[in-house]
mmCIF file of C-alpha atoms in Angstrom:
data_model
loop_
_atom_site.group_PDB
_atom_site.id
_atom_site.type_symbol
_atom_site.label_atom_id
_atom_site.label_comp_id
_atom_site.label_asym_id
_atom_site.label_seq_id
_atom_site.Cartn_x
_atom_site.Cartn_y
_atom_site.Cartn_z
ATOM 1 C CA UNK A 1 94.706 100.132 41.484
ATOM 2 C CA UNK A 2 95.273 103.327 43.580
ATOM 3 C CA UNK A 3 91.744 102.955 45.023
ATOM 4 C CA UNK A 4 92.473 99.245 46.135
ATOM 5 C CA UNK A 5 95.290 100.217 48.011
ATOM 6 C CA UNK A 6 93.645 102.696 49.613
ATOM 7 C CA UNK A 7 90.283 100.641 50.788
ATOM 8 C CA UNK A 8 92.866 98.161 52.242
ATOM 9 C CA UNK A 9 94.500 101.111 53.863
ATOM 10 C CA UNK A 10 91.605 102.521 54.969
ATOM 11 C CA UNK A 11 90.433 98.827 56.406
ATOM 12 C CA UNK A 12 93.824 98.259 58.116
ATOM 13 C CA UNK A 13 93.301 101.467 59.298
ATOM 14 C CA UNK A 14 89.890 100.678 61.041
ATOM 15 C CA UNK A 15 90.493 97.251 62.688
ATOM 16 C CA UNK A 16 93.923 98.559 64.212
ATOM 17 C CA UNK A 17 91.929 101.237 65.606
ATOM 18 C CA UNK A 18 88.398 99.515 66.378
ATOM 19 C CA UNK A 19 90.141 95.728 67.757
ATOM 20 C CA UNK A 20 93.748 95.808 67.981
ATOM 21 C CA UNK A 21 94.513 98.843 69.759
ATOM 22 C CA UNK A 22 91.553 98.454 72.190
ATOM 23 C CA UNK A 23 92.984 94.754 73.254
ATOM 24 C CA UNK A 24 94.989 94.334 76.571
ATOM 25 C CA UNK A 25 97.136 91.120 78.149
ATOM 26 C CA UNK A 26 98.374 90.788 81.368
ATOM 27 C CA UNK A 27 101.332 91.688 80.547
ATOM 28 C CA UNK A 28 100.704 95.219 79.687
ATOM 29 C CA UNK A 29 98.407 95.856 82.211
ATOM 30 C CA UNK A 30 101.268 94.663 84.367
ATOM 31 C CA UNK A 31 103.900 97.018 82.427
ATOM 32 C CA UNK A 32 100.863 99.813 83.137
ATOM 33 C CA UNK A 33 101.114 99.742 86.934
ATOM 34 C CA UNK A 34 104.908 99.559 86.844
ATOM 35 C CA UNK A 35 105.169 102.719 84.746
ATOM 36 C CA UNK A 36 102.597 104.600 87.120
ATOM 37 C CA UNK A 37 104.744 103.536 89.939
ATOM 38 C CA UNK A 38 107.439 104.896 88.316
ATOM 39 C CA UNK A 39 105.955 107.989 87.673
ATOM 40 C CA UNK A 40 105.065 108.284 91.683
ATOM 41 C CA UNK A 41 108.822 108.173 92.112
ATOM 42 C CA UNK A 42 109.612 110.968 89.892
ATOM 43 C CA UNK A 43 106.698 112.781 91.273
ATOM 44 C CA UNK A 44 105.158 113.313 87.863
ATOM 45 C CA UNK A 45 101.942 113.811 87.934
ATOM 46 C CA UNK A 46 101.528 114.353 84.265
ATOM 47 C CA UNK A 47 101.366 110.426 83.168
ATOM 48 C CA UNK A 48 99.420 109.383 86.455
ATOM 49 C CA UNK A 49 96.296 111.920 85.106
ATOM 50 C CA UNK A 50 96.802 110.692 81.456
ATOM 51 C CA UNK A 51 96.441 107.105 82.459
ATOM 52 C CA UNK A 52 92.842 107.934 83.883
ATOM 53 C CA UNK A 53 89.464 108.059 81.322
ATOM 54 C CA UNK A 54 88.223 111.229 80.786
ATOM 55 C CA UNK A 55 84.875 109.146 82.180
ATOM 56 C CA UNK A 56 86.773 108.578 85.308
ATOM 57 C CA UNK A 57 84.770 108.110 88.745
ATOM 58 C CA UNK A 58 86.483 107.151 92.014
ATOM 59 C CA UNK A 59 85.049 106.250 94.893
ATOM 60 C CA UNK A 60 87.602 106.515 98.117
ATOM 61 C CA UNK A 61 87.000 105.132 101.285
ATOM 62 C CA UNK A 62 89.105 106.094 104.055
ATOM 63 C CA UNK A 63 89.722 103.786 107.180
ATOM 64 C CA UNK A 64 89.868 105.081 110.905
ATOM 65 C CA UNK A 65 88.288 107.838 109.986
ATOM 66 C CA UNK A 66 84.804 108.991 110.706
ATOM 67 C CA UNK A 67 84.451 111.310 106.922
ATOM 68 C CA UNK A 68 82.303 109.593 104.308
ATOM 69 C CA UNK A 69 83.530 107.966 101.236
ATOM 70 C CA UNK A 70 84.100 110.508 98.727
ATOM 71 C CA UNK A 71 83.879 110.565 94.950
ATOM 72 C CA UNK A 72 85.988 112.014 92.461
ATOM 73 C CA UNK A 73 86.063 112.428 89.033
ATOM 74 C CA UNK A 74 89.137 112.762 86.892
ATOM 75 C CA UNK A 75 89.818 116.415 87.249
ATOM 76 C CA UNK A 76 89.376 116.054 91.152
ATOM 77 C CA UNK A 77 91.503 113.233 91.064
ATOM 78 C CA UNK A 78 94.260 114.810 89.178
ATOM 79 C CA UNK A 79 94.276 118.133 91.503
ATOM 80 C CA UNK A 80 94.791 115.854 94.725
ATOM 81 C CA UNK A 81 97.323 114.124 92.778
ATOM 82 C CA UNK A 82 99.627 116.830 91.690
ATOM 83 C CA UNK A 83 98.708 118.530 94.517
ATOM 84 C CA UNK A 84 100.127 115.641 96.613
ATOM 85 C CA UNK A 85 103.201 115.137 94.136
ATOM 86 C CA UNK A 86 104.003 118.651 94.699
ATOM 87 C CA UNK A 87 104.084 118.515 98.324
ATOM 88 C CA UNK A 88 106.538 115.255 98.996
ATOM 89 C CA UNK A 89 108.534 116.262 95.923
ATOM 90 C CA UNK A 90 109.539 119.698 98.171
ATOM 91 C CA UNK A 91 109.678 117.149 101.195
ATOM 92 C CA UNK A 92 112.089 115.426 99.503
ATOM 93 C CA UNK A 93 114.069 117.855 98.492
ATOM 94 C CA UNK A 94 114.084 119.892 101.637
ATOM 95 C CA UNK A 95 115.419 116.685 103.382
ATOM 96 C CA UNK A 96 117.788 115.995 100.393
ATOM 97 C CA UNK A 97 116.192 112.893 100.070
ATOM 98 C CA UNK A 98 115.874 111.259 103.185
ATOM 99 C CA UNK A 99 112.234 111.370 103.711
ATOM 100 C CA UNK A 100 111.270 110.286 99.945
ATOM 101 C CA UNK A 101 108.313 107.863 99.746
ATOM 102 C CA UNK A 102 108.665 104.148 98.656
ATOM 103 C CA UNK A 103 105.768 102.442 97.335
ATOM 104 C CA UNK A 104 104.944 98.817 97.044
ATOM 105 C CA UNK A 105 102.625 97.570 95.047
ATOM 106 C CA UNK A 106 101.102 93.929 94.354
ATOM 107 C CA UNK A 107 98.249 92.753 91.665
ATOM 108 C CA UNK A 108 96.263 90.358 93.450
ATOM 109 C CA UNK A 109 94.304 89.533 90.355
ATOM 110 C CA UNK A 110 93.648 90.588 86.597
ATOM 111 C CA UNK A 111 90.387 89.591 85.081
ATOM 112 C CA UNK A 112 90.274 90.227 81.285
ATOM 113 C CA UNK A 113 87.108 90.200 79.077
ATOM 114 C CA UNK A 114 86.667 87.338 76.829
ATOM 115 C CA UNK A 115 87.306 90.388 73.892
ATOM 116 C CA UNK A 116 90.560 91.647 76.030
ATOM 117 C CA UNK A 117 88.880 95.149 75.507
ATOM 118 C CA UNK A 118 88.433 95.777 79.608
ATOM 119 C CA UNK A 119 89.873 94.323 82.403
ATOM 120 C CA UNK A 120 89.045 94.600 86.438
ATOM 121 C CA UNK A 121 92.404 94.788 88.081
ATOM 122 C CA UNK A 122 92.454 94.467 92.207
ATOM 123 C CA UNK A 123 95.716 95.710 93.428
ATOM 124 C CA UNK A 124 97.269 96.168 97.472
ATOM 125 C CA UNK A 125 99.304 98.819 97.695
ATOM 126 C CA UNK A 126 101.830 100.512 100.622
ATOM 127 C CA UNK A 127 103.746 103.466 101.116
ATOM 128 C CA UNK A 128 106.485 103.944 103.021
ATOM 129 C CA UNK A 129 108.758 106.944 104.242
ATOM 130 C CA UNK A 130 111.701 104.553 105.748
ATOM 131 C CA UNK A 131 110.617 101.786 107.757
ATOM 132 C CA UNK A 132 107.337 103.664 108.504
ATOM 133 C CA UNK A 133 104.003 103.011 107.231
ATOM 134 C CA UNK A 134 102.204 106.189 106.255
ATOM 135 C CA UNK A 135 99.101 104.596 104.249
ATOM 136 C CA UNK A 136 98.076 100.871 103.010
ATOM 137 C CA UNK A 137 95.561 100.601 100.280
ATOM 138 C CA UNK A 138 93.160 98.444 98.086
ATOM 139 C CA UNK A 139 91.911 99.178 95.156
ATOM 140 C CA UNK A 140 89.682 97.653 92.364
ATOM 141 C CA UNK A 141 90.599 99.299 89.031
ATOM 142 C CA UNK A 142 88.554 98.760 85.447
ATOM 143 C CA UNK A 143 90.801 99.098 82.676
ATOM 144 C CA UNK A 144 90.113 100.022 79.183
ATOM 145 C CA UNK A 145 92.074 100.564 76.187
ATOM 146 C CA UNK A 146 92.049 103.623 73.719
ATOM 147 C CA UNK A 147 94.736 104.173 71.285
ATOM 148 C CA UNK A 148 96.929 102.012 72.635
ATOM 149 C CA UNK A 149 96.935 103.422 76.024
ATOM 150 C CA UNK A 150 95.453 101.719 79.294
ATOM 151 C CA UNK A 151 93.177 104.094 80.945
ATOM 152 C CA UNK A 152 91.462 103.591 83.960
ATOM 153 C CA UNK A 153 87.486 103.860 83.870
ATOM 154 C CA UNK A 154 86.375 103.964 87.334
ATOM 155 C CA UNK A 155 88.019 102.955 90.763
ATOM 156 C CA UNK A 156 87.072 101.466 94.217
ATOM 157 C CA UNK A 157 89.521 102.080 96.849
ATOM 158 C CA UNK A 158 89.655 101.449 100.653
ATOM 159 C CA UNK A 159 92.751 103.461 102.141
ATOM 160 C CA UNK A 160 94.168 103.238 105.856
ATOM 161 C CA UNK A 161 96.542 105.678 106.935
ATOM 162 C CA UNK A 162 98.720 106.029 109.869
ATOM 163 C CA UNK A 163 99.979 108.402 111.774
ATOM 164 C CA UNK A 164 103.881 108.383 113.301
ATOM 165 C CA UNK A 165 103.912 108.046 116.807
#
């Protein structure tokens, strides 16, 4: 009896971990973004780098500018990020708040494998310091799942920044 209990353990075990935790909706890709965003706003750089595959290529392309797209992998990624994060954090805080980022964000579409095991998520985003645009981008994410965590594999973003006048 003890060894039927634990085959059916062992077999709950494997489809939680081989089909049911690698399964996404729209819904928590949605819930995803929302928490990343969140994370931007707390300057926390910690659960932006976790959400990204340790497979994770980016390629960023930078409008009205004359540099090359770049590519970055997930430990370049992460420096820039916390690097960044660091830097308006101690903006903020300097200016007690007053110049502190807001960022917008809209999915413009989710497409989900017939398995629900990867998704390609294309998403506009802004940034704002007040009323003033600093950067507009757009991105094309693919999404897997591990664990029950939504990681990003690879990205293709196309960023335009301003500058104040």
């Amino acid at each position: 009896m003890k060894k039927v209990v634990l085959v059916v353990i062992v077999i709950a075990v494997a489809i939680w971990y081989f089909d049911i935790s690698r399964r996404m909706t729209e819904s928590s890709i949605r819930a995803s973004y929302q928490a990343q965003i969140e994370a931007l706003q707390r300057f926390d750089a910690k659960p932006l780098c976790d959400a990204l595959d340790d497979s994770y290529q980016a390629t960023v392309t930078a409008r009205g500018s004359a540099r090359a797209p770049s590519a970055k992998d997930k430990a370049g990624a992460c420096a820039d990020l916390t690097r960044t994060l660091r830097r308006m954090k101690t903006l903020s805080e300097r200016t007690g708040g007053l110049l502190e980022p807001d960022y917008d964000y809209e999915i413009k579409s989710i497409e989900l494998a017939d398995d629900r095991k990867t998704a390609t998520v294309e998403i506009a985003s802004v940034m704002r310091i007040g009323d003033m645009t600093l950067a507009r981008s757009r991105s094309v994410d693919h999404l897997i799942r591990r664990l029950g965590r939504i990681r990003s594999v690879s990205s293709e973003e196309t960023v335009w920044a301003y500058r104040p006048e």
